[in-house]
Amino acid sequence: MPSRKVILRDFLIFQFKLFLDGIKDFVLWGASIIAVVIDLVSSPKGPSRFYRVLEVGERFELWLNLHRAASQVGQTDDGLFG
């Protein structure tokens, strides 16, 4: 079982990641609306702006790795840094 200090540290990291994830959702919400409107009113030239927004969101989620700790439960007493 991780120490209280490790649990508190991991809790704070998780809360920060949740905050970043919320900002990402808000930004992607607006960007996706703008991108799809541009895609619908402009002639198709190159890749869809909407799908590029989706790709950016997916890359950010992979980088953020919000739920990584769930796959490491019980493996080490070092928490997220184990």
PDB file of N, CA, C and O in Angstrom, residues 30-79:
ATOM      1  N   GLY A  30     -15.436  24.067 -28.962  1.00  0.00           N
ATOM      2  CA  GLY A  30     -15.515  25.251 -29.817  1.00  0.00           C
ATOM      3  C   GLY A  30     -14.808  25.066 -31.144  1.00  0.00           C
ATOM      4  O   GLY A  30     -15.326  25.439 -32.208  1.00  0.00           O
ATOM      5  N   ALA A  31     -13.620  24.465 -31.105  1.00  0.00           N
ATOM      6  CA  ALA A  31     -12.844  24.265 -32.330  1.00  0.00           C
ATOM      7  C   ALA A  31     -13.568  23.322 -33.294  1.00  0.00           C
ATOM      8  O   ALA A  31     -13.536  23.533 -34.509  1.00  0.00           O
ATOM      9  N   SER A  32     -14.239  22.306 -32.767  1.00  0.00           N
ATOM     10  CA  SER A  32     -14.940  21.369 -33.645  1.00  0.00           C
ATOM     11  C   SER A  32     -16.125  22.029 -34.325  1.00  0.00           C
ATOM     12  O   SER A  32     -16.394  21.764 -35.504  1.00  0.00           O
ATOM     13  N   ILE A  33     -16.827  22.906 -33.614  1.00  0.00           N
ATOM     14  CA  ILE A  33     -17.960  23.623 -34.226  1.00  0.00           C
ATOM     15  C   ILE A  33     -17.459  24.530 -35.350  1.00  0.00           C
ATOM     16  O   ILE A  33     -18.010  24.524 -36.452  1.00  0.00           O
ATOM     17  N   ILE A  34     -16.418  25.283 -35.069  1.00  0.00           N
ATOM     18  CA  ILE A  34     -15.856  26.176 -36.090  1.00  0.00           C
ATOM     19  C   ILE A  34     -15.343  25.364 -37.280  1.00  0.00           C
ATOM     20  O   ILE A  34     -15.606  25.706 -38.437  1.00  0.00           O
ATOM     21  N   ALA A  35     -14.645  24.258 -37.011  1.00  0.00           N
ATOM     22  CA  ALA A  35     -14.076  23.445 -38.083  1.00  0.00           C
ATOM     23  C   ALA A  35     -15.152  22.831 -38.966  1.00  0.00           C
ATOM     24  O   ALA A  35     -15.029  22.836 -40.194  1.00  0.00           O
ATOM     25  N   VAL A  36     -16.216  22.323 -38.365  1.00  0.00           N
ATOM     26  CA  VAL A  36     -17.255  21.686 -39.183  1.00  0.00           C
ATOM     27  C   VAL A  36     -18.012  22.727 -40.006  1.00  0.00           C
ATOM     28  O   VAL A  36     -18.372  22.471 -41.160  1.00  0.00           O
ATOM     29  N   VAL A  37     -18.219  23.912 -39.458  1.00  0.00           N
ATOM     30  CA  VAL A  37     -18.880  24.977 -40.227  1.00  0.00           C
ATOM     31  C   VAL A  37     -18.009  25.358 -41.420  1.00  0.00           C
ATOM     32  O   VAL A  37     -18.502  25.484 -42.543  1.00  0.00           O
ATOM     33  N   ILE A  38     -16.711  25.532 -41.186  1.00  0.00           N
ATOM     34  CA  ILE A  38     -15.803  25.859 -42.290  1.00  0.00           C
ATOM     35  C   ILE A  38     -15.808  24.744 -43.332  1.00  0.00           C
ATOM     36  O   ILE A  38     -15.859  25.017 -44.544  1.00  0.00           O
ATOM     37  N   ASP A  39     -15.782  23.487 -42.884  1.00  0.00           N
ATOM     38  CA  ASP A  39     -15.807  22.362 -43.824  1.00  0.00           C
ATOM     39  C   ASP A  39     -17.091  22.342 -44.642  1.00  0.00           C
ATOM     40  O   ASP A  39     -17.068  22.016 -45.828  1.00  0.00           O
ATOM     41  N   LEU A  40     -18.210  22.695 -44.010  1.00  0.00           N
ATOM     42  CA  LEU A  40     -19.496  22.629 -44.718  1.00  0.00           C
ATOM     43  C   LEU A  40     -19.695  23.772 -45.693  1.00  0.00           C
ATOM     44  O   LEU A  40     -20.370  23.602 -46.709  1.00  0.00           O
ATOM     45  N   VAL A  41     -19.124  24.934 -45.419  1.00  0.00           N
ATOM     46  CA  VAL A  41     -19.360  26.091 -46.298  1.00  0.00           C
ATOM     47  C   VAL A  41     -18.256  26.297 -47.330  1.00  0.00           C
ATOM     48  O   VAL A  41     -18.454  27.032 -48.290  1.00  0.00           O
ATOM     49  N   SER A  42     -17.112  25.663 -47.131  1.00  0.00           N
ATOM     50  CA  SER A  42     -16.020  25.841 -48.094  1.00  0.00           C
ATOM     51  C   SER A  42     -15.932  24.638 -49.019  1.00  0.00           C
ATOM     52  O   SER A  42     -16.438  23.565 -48.723  1.00  0.00           O
ATOM     53  N   SER A  43     -15.270  24.841 -50.131  1.00  0.00           N
ATOM     54  CA  SER A  43     -15.082  23.721 -51.046  1.00  0.00           C
ATOM     55  C   SER A  43     -13.994  22.814 -50.489  1.00  0.00           C
ATOM     56  O   SER A  43     -13.046  23.287 -49.868  1.00  0.00           O
ATOM     57  N   PRO A  44     -14.120  21.515 -50.682  1.00  0.00           N
ATOM     58  CA  PRO A  44     -13.146  20.583 -50.101  1.00  0.00           C
ATOM     59  C   PRO A  44     -11.760  20.746 -50.736  1.00  0.00           C
ATOM     60  O   PRO A  44     -11.582  20.514 -51.908  1.00  0.00           O
ATOM     61  N   LYS A  45     -10.815  21.182 -49.938  1.00  0.00           N
ATOM     62  CA  LYS A  45      -9.422  21.322 -50.378  1.00  0.00           C
ATOM     63  C   LYS A  45      -8.538  20.724 -49.286  1.00  0.00           C
ATOM     64  O   LYS A  45      -8.380  21.310 -48.229  1.00  0.00           O
ATOM     65  N   GLY A  46      -8.014  19.572 -49.515  1.00  0.00           N
ATOM     66  CA  GLY A  46      -7.166  18.938 -48.517  1.00  0.00           C
ATOM     67  C   GLY A  46      -7.987  18.235 -47.455  1.00  0.00           C
ATOM     68  O   GLY A  46      -9.186  18.039 -47.592  1.00  0.00           O
ATOM     69  N   PRO A  47      -7.309  17.859 -46.368  1.00  0.00           N
ATOM     70  CA  PRO A  47      -7.999  17.120 -45.302  1.00  0.00           C
ATOM     71  C   PRO A  47      -9.035  17.984 -44.578  1.00  0.00           C
ATOM     72  O   PRO A  47      -8.912  19.204 -44.503  1.00  0.00           O
ATOM     73  N   SER A  48     -10.043  17.335 -44.077  1.00  0.00           N
ATOM     74  CA  SER A  48     -11.111  18.007 -43.343  1.00  0.00           C
ATOM     75  C   SER A  48     -10.564  18.646 -42.065  1.00  0.00           C
ATOM     76  O   SER A  48      -9.813  18.029 -41.314  1.00  0.00           O
ATOM     77  N   ARG A  49     -10.948  19.889 -41.839  1.00  0.00           N
ATOM     78  CA  ARG A  49     -10.539  20.573 -40.612  1.00  0.00           C
ATOM     79  C   ARG A  49     -11.131  19.893 -39.384  1.00  0.00           C
ATOM     80  O   ARG A  49     -10.499  19.805 -38.341  1.00  0.00           O
ATOM     81  N   PHE A  50     -12.361  19.409 -39.517  1.00  0.00           N
ATOM     82  CA  PHE A  50     -13.026  18.736 -38.396  1.00  0.00           C
ATOM     83  C   PHE A  50     -12.228  17.511 -37.947  1.00  0.00           C
ATOM     84  O   PHE A  50     -11.992  17.299 -36.758  1.00  0.00           O
ATOM     85  N   TYR A  51     -11.791  16.700 -38.909  1.00  0.00           N
ATOM     86  CA  TYR A  51     -11.045  15.486 -38.545  1.00  0.00           C
ATOM     87  C   TYR A  51      -9.652  15.814 -38.023  1.00  0.00           C
ATOM     88  O   TYR A  51      -9.102  15.065 -37.216  1.00  0.00           O
ATOM     89  N   ARG A  52      -9.094  16.934 -38.432  1.00  0.00           N
ATOM     90  CA  ARG A  52      -7.821  17.360 -37.849  1.00  0.00           C
ATOM     91  C   ARG A  52      -8.016  17.737 -36.387  1.00  0.00           C
ATOM     92  O   ARG A  52      -7.157  17.454 -35.548  1.00  0.00           O
ATOM     93  N   VAL A  53      -9.150  18.371 -36.063  1.00  0.00           N
ATOM     94  CA  VAL A  53      -9.454  18.685 -34.659  1.00  0.00           C
ATOM     95  C   VAL A  53      -9.565  17.390 -33.847  1.00  0.00           C
ATOM     96  O   VAL A  53      -9.046  17.300 -32.735  1.00  0.00           O
ATOM     97  N   LEU A  54     -10.219  16.381 -34.409  1.00  0.00           N
ATOM     98  CA  LEU A  54     -10.329  15.089 -33.726  1.00  0.00           C
ATOM     99  C   LEU A  54      -8.953  14.469 -33.490  1.00  0.00           C
ATOM    100  O   LEU A  54      -8.693  13.917 -32.410  1.00  0.00           O
ATOM    101  N   GLU A  55      -8.072  14.570 -34.473  1.00  0.00           N
ATOM    102  CA  GLU A  55      -6.724  14.019 -34.314  1.00  0.00           C
ATOM    103  C   GLU A  55      -5.955  14.743 -33.210  1.00  0.00           C
ATOM    104  O   GLU A  55      -5.250  14.103 -32.426  1.00  0.00           O
ATOM    105  N   VAL A  56      -6.083  16.055 -33.144  1.00  0.00           N
ATOM    106  CA  VAL A  56      -5.422  16.824 -32.088  1.00  0.00           C
ATOM    107  C   VAL A  56      -5.935  16.372 -30.725  1.00  0.00           C
ATOM    108  O   VAL A  56      -5.164  16.174 -29.786  1.00  0.00           O
ATOM    109  N   GLY A  57      -7.248  16.200 -30.600  1.00  0.00           N
ATOM    110  CA  GLY A  57      -7.831  15.737 -29.344  1.00  0.00           C
ATOM    111  C   GLY A  57      -7.330  14.362 -28.949  1.00  0.00           C
ATOM    112  O   GLY A  57      -7.019  14.112 -27.782  1.00  0.00           O
ATOM    113  N   GLU A  58      -7.217  13.475 -29.922  1.00  0.00           N
ATOM    114  CA  GLU A  58      -6.737  12.127 -29.629  1.00  0.00           C
ATOM    115  C   GLU A  58      -5.274  12.149 -29.188  1.00  0.00           C
ATOM    116  O   GLU A  58      -4.899  11.474 -28.225  1.00  0.00           O
ATOM    117  N   ARG A  59      -4.442  12.931 -29.862  1.00  0.00           N
ATOM    118  CA  ARG A  59      -3.031  13.023 -29.472  1.00  0.00           C
ATOM    119  C   ARG A  59      -2.887  13.593 -28.063  1.00  0.00           C
ATOM    120  O   ARG A  59      -2.054  13.136 -27.283  1.00  0.00           O
ATOM    121  N   PHE A  60      -3.717  14.593 -27.729  1.00  0.00           N
ATOM    122  CA  PHE A  60      -3.653  15.176 -26.394  1.00  0.00           C
ATOM    123  C   PHE A  60      -4.050  14.150 -25.338  1.00  0.00           C
ATOM    124  O   PHE A  60      -3.426  14.059 -24.289  1.00  0.00           O
ATOM    125  N   GLU A  61      -5.093  13.379 -25.618  1.00  0.00           N
ATOM    126  CA  GLU A  61      -5.519  12.352 -24.659  1.00  0.00           C
ATOM    127  C   GLU A  61      -4.444  11.298 -24.446  1.00  0.00           C
ATOM    128  O   GLU A  61      -4.223  10.844 -23.317  1.00  0.00           O
ATOM    129  N   LEU A  62      -3.765  10.901 -25.511  1.00  0.00           N
ATOM    130  CA  LEU A  62      -2.684   9.926 -25.359  1.00  0.00           C
ATOM    131  C   LEU A  62      -1.546  10.510 -24.532  1.00  0.00           C
ATOM    132  O   LEU A  62      -0.941   9.813 -23.721  1.00  0.00           O
ATOM    133  N   TRP A  63      -1.246  11.781 -24.733  1.00  0.00           N
ATOM    134  CA  TRP A  63      -0.192  12.430 -23.964  1.00  0.00           C
ATOM    135  C   TRP A  63      -0.596  12.568 -22.493  1.00  0.00           C
ATOM    136  O   TRP A  63       0.189  12.291 -21.595  1.00  0.00           O
ATOM    137  N   LEU A  64      -1.840  12.975 -22.249  1.00  0.00           N
ATOM    138  CA  LEU A  64      -2.319  13.203 -20.886  1.00  0.00           C
ATOM    139  C   LEU A  64      -2.384  11.897 -20.099  1.00  0.00           C
ATOM    140  O   LEU A  64      -2.041  11.853 -18.925  1.00  0.00           O
ATOM    141  N   ASN A  65      -2.823  10.822 -20.752  1.00  0.00           N
ATOM    142  CA  ASN A  65      -2.862   9.498 -20.131  1.00  0.00           C
ATOM    143  C   ASN A  65      -3.542   9.550 -18.762  1.00  0.00           C
ATOM    144  O   ASN A  65      -2.970   9.138 -17.752  1.00  0.00           O
ATOM    145  N   LEU A  66      -4.748  10.055 -18.734  1.00  0.00           N
ATOM    146  CA  LEU A  66      -5.471  10.367 -17.505  1.00  0.00           C
ATOM    147  C   LEU A  66      -5.615   9.181 -16.558  1.00  0.00           C
ATOM    148  O   LEU A  66      -5.465   9.312 -15.352  1.00  0.00           O
ATOM    149  N   HIS A  67      -5.900   8.014 -17.069  1.00  0.00           N
ATOM    150  CA  HIS A  67      -6.224   6.876 -16.200  1.00  0.00           C
ATOM    151  C   HIS A  67      -5.102   5.843 -16.121  1.00  0.00           C
ATOM    152  O   HIS A  67      -5.345   4.681 -15.834  1.00  0.00           O
ATOM    153  N   ARG A  68      -3.883   6.269 -16.344  1.00  0.00           N
ATOM    154  CA  ARG A  68      -2.736   5.367 -16.281  1.00  0.00           C
ATOM    155  C   ARG A  68      -2.619   4.682 -14.925  1.00  0.00           C
ATOM    156  O   ARG A  68      -2.290   3.511 -14.839  1.00  0.00           O
ATOM    157  N   ALA A  69      -2.892   5.400 -13.873  1.00  0.00           N
ATOM    158  CA  ALA A  69      -2.713   4.858 -12.519  1.00  0.00           C
ATOM    159  C   ALA A  69      -3.605   3.643 -12.276  1.00  0.00           C
ATOM    160  O   ALA A  69      -3.234   2.749 -11.523  1.00  0.00           O
ATOM    161  N   ALA A  70      -4.759   3.582 -12.920  1.00  0.00           N
ATOM    162  CA  ALA A  70      -5.677   2.467 -12.702  1.00  0.00           C
ATOM    163  C   ALA A  70      -5.056   1.141 -13.143  1.00  0.00           C
ATOM    164  O   ALA A  70      -5.333   0.100 -12.556  1.00  0.00           O
ATOM    165  N   SER A  71      -4.192   1.180 -14.146  1.00  0.00           N
ATOM    166  CA  SER A  71      -3.571  -0.047 -14.625  1.00  0.00           C
ATOM    167  C   SER A  71      -2.382  -0.469 -13.762  1.00  0.00           C
ATOM    168  O   SER A  71      -1.844  -1.553 -13.943  1.00  0.00           O
ATOM    169  N   GLN A  72      -1.979   0.378 -12.823  1.00  0.00           N
ATOM    170  CA  GLN A  72      -0.814   0.084 -11.997  1.00  0.00           C
ATOM    171  C   GLN A  72      -1.160  -0.180 -10.539  1.00  0.00           C
ATOM    172  O   GLN A  72      -0.266  -0.279  -9.709  1.00  0.00           O
ATOM    173  N   VAL A  73      -2.421  -0.307 -10.223  1.00  0.00           N
ATOM    174  CA  VAL A  73      -2.837  -0.497  -8.841  1.00  0.00           C
ATOM    175  C   VAL A  73      -2.207  -1.760  -8.280  1.00  0.00           C
ATOM    176  O   VAL A  73      -2.271  -2.828  -8.867  1.00  0.00           O
ATOM    177  N   GLY A  74      -1.567  -1.614  -7.135  1.00  0.00           N
ATOM    178  CA  GLY A  74      -0.988  -2.743  -6.433  1.00  0.00           C
ATOM    179  C   GLY A  74       0.357  -3.212  -6.940  1.00  0.00           C
ATOM    180  O   GLY A  74       0.943  -4.117  -6.363  1.00  0.00           O
ATOM    181  N   GLN A  75       0.874  -2.633  -8.006  1.00  0.00           N
ATOM    182  CA  GLN A  75       2.145  -3.088  -8.552  1.00  0.00           C
ATOM    183  C   GLN A  75       3.346  -2.543  -7.775  1.00  0.00           C
ATOM    184  O   GLN A  75       4.381  -3.179  -7.718  1.00  0.00           O
ATOM    185  N   THR A  76       3.202  -1.359  -7.210  1.00  0.00           N
ATOM    186  CA  THR A  76       4.315  -0.727  -6.520  1.00  0.00           C
ATOM    187  C   THR A  76       3.797   0.223  -5.456  1.00  0.00           C
ATOM    188  O   THR A  76       2.643   0.634  -5.489  1.00  0.00           O
ATOM    189  N   ASP A  77       4.654   0.570  -4.515  1.00  0.00           N
ATOM    190  CA  ASP A  77       4.281   1.528  -3.479  1.00  0.00           C
ATOM    191  C   ASP A  77       4.652   2.951  -3.862  1.00  0.00           C
ATOM    192  O   ASP A  77       4.494   3.873  -3.075  1.00  0.00           O
ATOM    193  N   ASP A  78       5.132   3.157  -5.096  1.00  0.00           N
ATOM    194  CA  ASP A  78       5.544   4.474  -5.551  1.00  0.00           C
ATOM    195  C   ASP A  78       4.450   5.223  -6.304  1.00  0.00           C
ATOM    196  O   ASP A  78       4.701   6.297  -6.840  1.00  0.00           O
ATOM    197  N   GLY A  79       3.276   4.658  -6.384  1.00  0.00           N
ATOM    198  CA  GLY A  79       2.160   5.338  -7.035  1.00  0.00           C
ATOM    199  C   GLY A  79       2.407   5.561  -8.515  1.00  0.00           C
ATOM    200  O   GLY A  79       2.882   4.673  -9.214  1.00  0.00           O
TER     201      GLY A  79
END
